[in-house]
CSV table of C-alpha atoms in Angstrom, one decimal:
chain,number,residue,atom,x,y,z
A,1,SER,CA,-56.0,94.3,-30.8
A,2,ILE,CA,-56.5,93.0,-34.3
A,3,ARG,CA,-52.8,93.6,-35.2
A,4,ILE,CA,-51.7,91.7,-32.1
A,5,ILE,CA,-53.8,88.7,-33.2
A,6,LYS,CA,-52.3,88.8,-36.7
A,7,GLN,CA,-48.8,89.1,-35.3
A,8,THR,CA,-49.5,86.1,-33.1
A,9,ASP,CA,-50.7,84.0,-35.9
A,10,TYR,CA,-47.7,84.8,-38.0
A,11,THR,CA,-45.4,83.9,-35.2
A,12,ILE,CA,-47.1,80.6,-34.7
A,13,ASP,CA,-46.9,79.7,-38.4
A,14,THR,CA,-43.2,80.6,-38.4
A,15,MET,CA,-42.5,78.3,-35.4
A,16,LYS,CA,-44.4,75.4,-37.2
A,17,LEU,CA,-42.2,75.8,-40.3
A,18,SER,CA,-39.1,75.8,-38.2
A,19,LEU,CA,-40.1,72.7,-36.3
A,20,ALA,CA,-40.9,70.9,-39.6
A,21,ALA,CA,-37.5,71.8,-41.1
A,22,LEU,CA,-35.8,70.4,-38.0
A,23,CYS,CA,-37.6,67.1,-38.3
A,24,LEU,CA,-36.9,66.7,-42.0
A,25,ALA,CA,-33.2,67.6,-41.7
A,26,PRO,CA,-31.9,64.0,-40.7
A,27,ALA,CA,-33.9,62.4,-43.6
A,28,VAL,CA,-32.4,64.7,-46.1
A,29,THR,CA,-28.8,64.3,-44.9
A,30,ALA,CA,-29.2,60.5,-45.1
A,31,PHE,CA,-29.1,60.8,-49.0
A,32,ALA,CA,-26.2,63.3,-49.1
A,33,PRO,CA,-22.8,62.0,-50.1
A,34,SER,CA,-20.6,61.2,-47.2
A,35,THR,CA,-17.0,62.1,-47.1
A,36,ALA,CA,-16.1,59.6,-44.4
A,37,PHE,CA,-15.2,56.8,-46.9
A,38,VAL,CA,-13.5,57.9,-50.1
A,39,ARG,CA,-11.9,55.4,-52.6
A,40,LYS,CA,-8.6,56.6,-53.8
A,41,SER,CA,-7.0,55.3,-57.0
A,42,THR,CA,-3.3,54.6,-57.4
A,43,ASN,CA,-1.4,54.1,-60.7
A,44,LEU,CA,1.0,51.1,-60.6
A,45,ALA,CA,3.7,51.6,-63.1
A,46,VAL,CA,4.7,48.0,-64.0
A,47,GLY,CA,7.8,47.6,-66.1
A,48,SER,CA,9.0,51.1,-65.6
A,49,GLN,CA,12.0,49.8,-63.7
A,50,ASP,CA,15.3,49.1,-65.5
A,51,GLY,CA,15.9,45.5,-66.6
A,52,VAL,CA,12.2,44.5,-67.3
A,53,VAL,CA,11.8,42.8,-70.7
A,54,PHE,CA,8.5,42.4,-72.4
A,55,GLY,CA,7.6,39.9,-75.1
A,56,GLY,CA,9.1,36.7,-73.7
A,57,ASN,CA,12.6,35.4,-73.2
A,58,ASP,CA,15.0,35.5,-76.1
A,59,TRP,CA,17.3,32.9,-74.6
A,60,LYS,CA,18.3,30.0,-76.8
A,61,PRO,CA,20.5,26.9,-76.3
A,62,ASP,CA,23.8,26.6,-77.9
A,63,SER,CA,22.6,24.5,-80.7
A,64,GLU,CA,19.7,26.9,-81.3
A,65,LYS,CA,17.4,23.9,-81.8
A,66,MET,CA,14.8,22.1,-79.7
A,67,GLY,CA,16.4,19.9,-77.2
A,68,SER,CA,16.8,19.0,-73.6
A,69,THR,CA,18.5,21.7,-71.5
A,70,ASP,CA,18.7,19.7,-68.3
A,71,THR,CA,21.0,17.0,-69.5
A,72,GLY,CA,23.8,16.9,-67.0
A,73,ASP,CA,27.2,15.6,-67.5
A,74,TYR,CA,26.3,11.9,-67.8
A,75,PHE,CA,27.5,11.6,-71.4
A,76,PRO,CA,30.7,9.6,-71.6
A,77,GLU,CA,33.9,11.4,-72.3
A,78,GLY,CA,34.4,11.8,-76.0
A,79,TYR,CA,30.7,11.4,-76.9
A,80,ASP,CA,29.9,12.5,-80.4
A,81,LYS,CA,26.2,12.6,-81.3
A,82,ASP,CA,26.9,12.8,-85.0
A,83,ALA,CA,28.8,9.4,-84.8
A,84,GLU,CA,25.8,7.6,-83.2
A,85,PRO,CA,23.4,5.5,-85.3
A,86,ALA,CA,20.4,7.4,-86.7
A,87,PHE,CA,17.0,7.0,-85.0
A,88,GLU,CA,15.6,4.9,-87.9
A,89,VAL,CA,18.3,2.3,-87.6
A,90,GLY,CA,16.7,0.8,-84.5
A,91,MET,CA,13.4,0.3,-86.4
A,92,GLY,CA,14.7,-3.0,-87.7
A,93,GLY,CA,15.8,-4.3,-84.4
A,94,SER,CA,18.6,-2.9,-82.2
A,95,GLN,CA,20.6,-6.1,-82.4
A,96,GLY,CA,20.5,-6.3,-86.2
A,97,ALA,CA,20.7,-2.6,-86.9
A,98,GLY,CA,18.0,-3.0,-89.6
A,99,SER,CA,19.3,-6.3,-91.0
A,100,ARG,CA,17.2,-9.4,-91.7
A,101,ASP,CA,17.9,-10.9,-88.3
A,102,SER,CA,15.7,-8.7,-86.2
A,103,GLY,CA,15.4,-10.9,-83.2
A,104,PRO,CA,17.9,-12.2,-80.6
A,105,GLN,CA,20.3,-15.0,-81.8
A,106,LEU,CA,20.2,-18.2,-79.8
A,107,PRO,CA,22.8,-20.9,-80.1
A,108,GLY,CA,21.8,-23.2,-82.9
A,109,MET,CA,19.1,-20.9,-84.2
A,110,GLU,CA,21.1,-18.3,-86.0
A,111,ASN,CA,19.8,-19.3,-89.4
A,112,LEU,CA,16.2,-19.9,-88.3
A,113,GLY,CA,14.0,-19.6,-91.4
A,114,ASP,CA,16.6,-20.8,-93.9
A,115,ASP,CA,16.5,-24.5,-93.3
A,116,ALA,CA,13.9,-24.8,-90.5
A,117,VAL,CA,11.1,-27.3,-90.8
A,118,LEU,CA,7.7,-26.2,-89.5
A,119,MET,CA,6.1,-28.9,-87.5
A,120,GLY,CA,2.5,-29.0,-86.2
A,121,GLY,CA,0.3,-25.9,-86.6
A,122,ILE,CA,-3.4,-25.6,-87.0
A,123,GLU,CA,-4.9,-28.2,-89.3
A,124,GLU,CA,-8.3,-28.2,-90.8
A,125,ASN,CA,-10.6,-31.1,-90.2
A,126,PRO,CA,-11.3,-32.6,-93.7
A,127,ASP,CA,-14.3,-34.7,-92.6
A,128,ILE,CA,-17.6,-34.0,-90.9
A,129,PRO,CA,-17.5,-35.2,-87.3
A,130,ALA,CA,-19.5,-38.3,-86.7
A,131,GLY,CA,-22.9,-37.7,-85.2
A,132,MET,CA,-23.1,-34.0,-86.2
A,133,GLU,CA,-26.6,-32.9,-87.0
A,134,PHE,CA,-27.7,-30.3,-89.5
A,135,ILE,CA,-30.9,-28.8,-88.2
A,136,PRO,CA,-32.1,-25.6,-89.9
A,137,SER,CA,-33.3,-22.7,-87.8
A,138,SER,CA,-36.9,-21.5,-87.8
A,139,VAL,CA,-35.8,-18.3,-89.6
A,140,PRO,CA,-33.2,-18.6,-92.3
A,141,ASP,CA,-30.3,-16.2,-92.7
A,142,GLY,CA,-30.9,-16.0,-96.5
A,143,SER,CA,-32.6,-17.6,-99.5
A,144,ILE,CA,-31.6,-18.6,-103.0
A,145,ASP,CA,-33.8,-19.3,-106.0
A,146,MET,CA,-32.5,-21.3,-108.9
A,147,GLN,CA,-33.7,-22.9,-112.1
A,148,VAL,CA,-32.5,-26.1,-113.6
A,149,ALA,CA,-33.4,-28.2,-116.7
A,150,ALA,CA,-34.8,-31.6,-115.7
A,151,SER,CA,-33.1,-33.3,-118.6
A,152,GLY,CA,-29.8,-31.5,-118.2
A,153,SER,CA,-26.7,-32.3,-116.1
A,154,GLY,CA,-27.8,-30.0,-113.3
A,155,SER,CA,-27.2,-26.4,-112.3
A,156,GLU,CA,-25.1,-24.7,-109.7
A,157,VAL,CA,-24.9,-21.3,-107.9
A,158,VAL,CA,-22.1,-19.7,-105.9
A,159,LEU,CA,-23.1,-18.8,-102.4
A,160,ASN,CA,-20.9,-16.1,-100.7
A,161,VAL,CA,-21.1,-16.5,-96.9
A,162,ALA,CA,-19.8,-13.5,-94.9
A,163,PRO,CA,-17.9,-14.4,-91.7
A,164,VAL,CA,-19.7,-13.8,-88.5
A,165,CYS,CA,-17.3,-14.9,-85.8
A,166,MET,CA,-14.6,-12.8,-84.0
A,167,THR,CA,-11.9,-15.4,-84.8
A,168,PHE,CA,-11.1,-18.0,-87.5
A,169,GLU,CA,-13.6,-20.9,-87.2
A,170,ASP,CA,-13.9,-24.3,-88.7
A,171,TYR,CA,-17.2,-24.8,-90.5
A,172,PHE,CA,-19.1,-27.9,-91.6
A,173,CYS,CA,-22.0,-27.6,-94.0
A,174,ALA,CA,-24.6,-30.0,-95.5
A,175,PHE,CA,-28.3,-30.1,-96.3
A,176,SER,CA,-30.8,-31.2,-93.7
A,177,LYS,CA,-32.4,-34.6,-93.9
A,178,GLU,CA,-35.7,-33.1,-95.1
A,179,SER,CA,-34.1,-31.4,-98.1
A,180,HIS,CA,-34.6,-32.8,-101.6
A,181,LYS,CA,-31.9,-35.4,-102.6
A,182,SER,CA,-31.0,-33.4,-105.7
A,183,PHE,CA,-29.1,-30.8,-103.6
A,184,SER,CA,-25.4,-30.9,-102.7
A,185,VAL,CA,-22.8,-28.4,-101.5
A,186,THR,CA,-19.0,-28.2,-101.9
A,187,PRO,CA,-16.8,-27.8,-100.0
A,188,GLN,CA,-18.4,-29.3,-97.0
A,189,THR,CA,-15.6,-28.4,-94.6
A,190,GLY,CA,-13.1,-25.5,-94.2
A,191,ARG,CA,-12.0,-22.6,-92.2
A,192,MET,CA,-14.1,-19.4,-92.2
A,193,ASP,CA,-12.4,-16.0,-91.8
A,194,ARG,CA,-13.0,-13.7,-88.9
A,195,ARG,CA,-15.6,-11.0,-89.0
A,196,GLY,CA,-14.8,-8.4,-91.6
A,197,GLY,CA,-12.5,-10.7,-93.6
A,198,GLU,CA,-12.9,-12.6,-96.8
A,199,VAL,CA,-16.2,-14.4,-97.7
A,200,THR,CA,-16.4,-18.1,-97.9
A,201,GLU,CA,-17.5,-19.4,-101.3
A,202,LEU,CA,-19.8,-22.4,-101.3
A,203,ILE,CA,-21.1,-24.1,-104.5
A,204,VAL,CA,-24.7,-25.3,-104.3
A,205,THR,CA,-25.6,-27.8,-107.0
A,206,CYS,CA,-29.0,-29.2,-108.0
A,207,GLU,CA,-29.2,-32.4,-110.2
A,208,PRO,CA,-32.8,-33.3,-110.8
A,209,ASN,CA,-31.9,-36.4,-112.8
A,210,GLY,CA,-34.9,-36.0,-115.1
A,211,GLN,CA,-37.3,-35.1,-112.4
A,212,ALA,CA,-39.4,-31.9,-112.8
A,213,GLY,CA,-41.0,-29.9,-110.1
A,214,THR,CA,-40.1,-27.5,-107.3
A,215,PHE,CA,-37.4,-28.7,-104.9
A,216,ASN,CA,-36.8,-27.2,-101.5
A,217,GLY,CA,-33.7,-27.6,-99.4
A,218,ASP,CA,-32.2,-26.2,-96.2
A,219,LEU,CA,-28.5,-25.6,-96.2
A,220,VAL,CA,-27.0,-25.6,-92.7
A,221,ILE,CA,-23.4,-24.3,-91.9
A,222,ASN,CA,-22.4,-25.4,-88.4
A,223,LEU,CA,-19.7,-23.5,-86.5
A,224,PRO,CA,-19.2,-25.8,-83.5
A,225,GLU,CA,-16.4,-23.7,-81.8
A,226,ASP,CA,-18.7,-20.6,-81.8
A,227,ASN,CA,-21.8,-22.7,-81.0
A,228,SER,CA,-23.7,-21.1,-83.8
A,229,LYS,CA,-24.9,-21.8,-87.3
A,230,ILE,CA,-25.8,-20.1,-90.6
A,231,CYS,CA,-28.9,-21.3,-92.5
A,232,TYR,CA,-30.1,-20.8,-96.1
A,233,LYS,CA,-33.4,-21.7,-97.8
A,234,ILE,CA,-32.8,-23.1,-101.3
A,235,THR,CA,-35.6,-23.4,-103.8
A,236,ALA,CA,-35.0,-24.9,-107.3
A,237,VAL,CA,-37.5,-25.1,-110.1
A,238,SER,CA,-36.9,-28.0,-112.5
A,239,PHE,CA,-38.6,-27.7,-115.9
């Protein structure tokens, strides 16, 4: 009876192991490689056929130069490109073929520039307009210090004023009413160049006429067309 019990236990253990193997079989097969979907590779032999050319097209036009290849047959009969004017000829005007007369000729104006008389044009105002005031700004655009001998004939400095307007502008300059009477400026009128152009030279003179001391003056440059002004503080020491 002892052997029977041992045989029974062995049989039970064997059945338990078989049952566990059956339960774990689906989980193991889930990680196994499947043969249902297999990717196959195919070699494509490009250019193996006859007539395939690698490295671009070696076709060239008849002239073997750069040029238009879609020019149809609109050239006139007997056209010769070598007999046509060169491209630089038209730079002087197509009508004059590079000659002095670069513009179109109108009846009676063929010799324009030889005996023509220029009438009108822009004229500078030589005088300061009546009623114009020269009021200095609270903060000057620059300052000048000068020394002058009281017993001498006076002293002068050259003031270079850089243009500030976008176009040419007429200017009018003078000292304010509160300035010392020994100061003067020339020229008082003129045309200032546009921004980035040449500077305007003004000559500031101080004539103390024997008077010693420190003189102050405010030079105002009015630009009425631009509705602006340029101001300088002038200080002269007379000894």
